[in-house]
């Protein structure tokens, strides 16, 4: 293994600005006053906040140092499975900050927001085309919010047919938000186990699907990174009993321009623009979880909807069966602009190629690491692959130990202990934006760690030692959070 990329150099400590300030220090110089001074009205001005006195260089160093504590996809590989932490081209940020977009107020009348409305109208159509569905709403602010909106659509559908149902089928590989969204909408989640191949067995669905069940929520590709190969038969069973098929499309990065969800029996799905379509995420910033539906569910989509009339765009509330509004104003427009710019600059061929490379990269890692790490489902994967710590158990080394040690090799750890169906899961999603050289280095790091597990397990138990923050007491962090900084 070549020189490690980890944190071996200068990482500077940094106190709070309040601890750093010194009375009388100043970050600017103004010309000498040439008018008489006038005391501020104390009543009006109040006491004012206690800001520290700082010089310009104090402030610049403070924020620059803090920024260096951060690890992001601009720093290095971030193979967090199920999250698609791919590199987002900077040009898409630039389009989102164009004054015409960034300066637009959400309460401007339609006549003064034609550009934004047109962008939204076209983006809805692009997303429908990419997913193989008929119509889109851009309102939901995240994946989980999209799920909520999607299940509300299913609820509205059954209500319109005069017979509400009580349950929704959710596989055991699902993201935790799936059963939560089902329960939030008043349905009971019915768990179904995946089979020894990591996918849903048709018989299990046939057994639980009945006329009390509103539908099924499948993630495809699922959170084991495997394509649900029985989806056509599963959809047929669910439809034959009057149910609907929801697809959690957070893993769309594997199948853009390859799988037309409308053709494999999906009625409604959400996409995560902040995973697949060029909004960097992970820091809690704004996201967007558009929901795409087929014609049957279109009348229930949230209002207002962007419509086009004689070349002009406007917002229409004229959808009497709509579930109503699920987000303030237009939704997270900045995220939409980035997705729009990404889709336009990639084009259909580029999007398809991105998915193909994402799948190739994951399969490459799977094949090269499968002797080093235990691979519970040894079959072609989609955009991510799931290992476990089973080979390291004998040396008393766990997934967490290896993930912590990986940081010292300069990589963000993969997703660990999810999905729950794999004990000690290590879920790697390299994405299409990593080069073969970087992926090789990641593989070599894991190989080196597996050697260490045999030869020097204690080193792994204490990792990370060279990072700014050592091993955290995660229980204490959750039970006694320190919120003061
Ligand atoms: C990320 C993710 C979600 C939730 O998306 P948020 O935008 O974080 O709410 C749901 N399902 C799957 C499979 C995901 O990976």
XYZ file of C-alpha atoms and ligand atoms in Angstrom, residues 81-83 141-147 173-178 219 221-223 248-251 270 272 274-275 281 287-289 418, ligand 1:
48
model
C -24.010 2.858 0.395
C -27.643 3.787 -0.285
C -26.651 7.462 -0.342
C -38.448 18.200 -0.083
C -36.694 14.828 0.406
C -36.990 11.110 -0.227
C -38.975 10.412 2.932
C -41.263 13.339 2.125
C -41.769 11.883 -1.366
C -42.730 8.566 0.238
C -34.553 -4.887 3.173
C -36.410 -1.538 3.048
C -34.968 1.753 4.229
C -36.414 2.642 7.646
C -38.328 5.539 6.152
C -40.592 3.102 4.228
C -37.033 -0.474 -3.452
C -32.708 -1.854 -7.036
C -33.087 -2.835 -3.389
C -30.863 -1.837 -0.488
C -38.639 3.713 -3.575
C -36.455 5.134 -6.342
C -33.599 6.385 -4.155
C -31.372 3.933 -6.030
C -40.056 8.950 -5.733
C -33.945 11.678 -4.726
C -29.997 15.055 -3.923
C -28.672 11.562 -4.583
C -25.891 16.148 0.367
C -33.067 18.161 -0.926
C -35.858 17.259 -3.279
C -37.886 14.073 -3.616
C -27.397 -1.490 7.157
C -31.943 7.956 1.181
C -33.017 6.987 1.084
C -34.328 7.313 1.486
C -34.692 8.608 2.184
O -34.351 9.760 1.499
P -34.168 11.154 2.267
O -33.989 12.133 1.181
O -32.968 10.987 3.144
O -35.401 11.384 3.064
C -35.311 6.370 1.290
N -35.044 5.161 0.767
C -33.794 4.813 0.387
C -33.554 3.460 -0.209
C -32.738 5.703 0.543
O -31.500 5.355 0.185
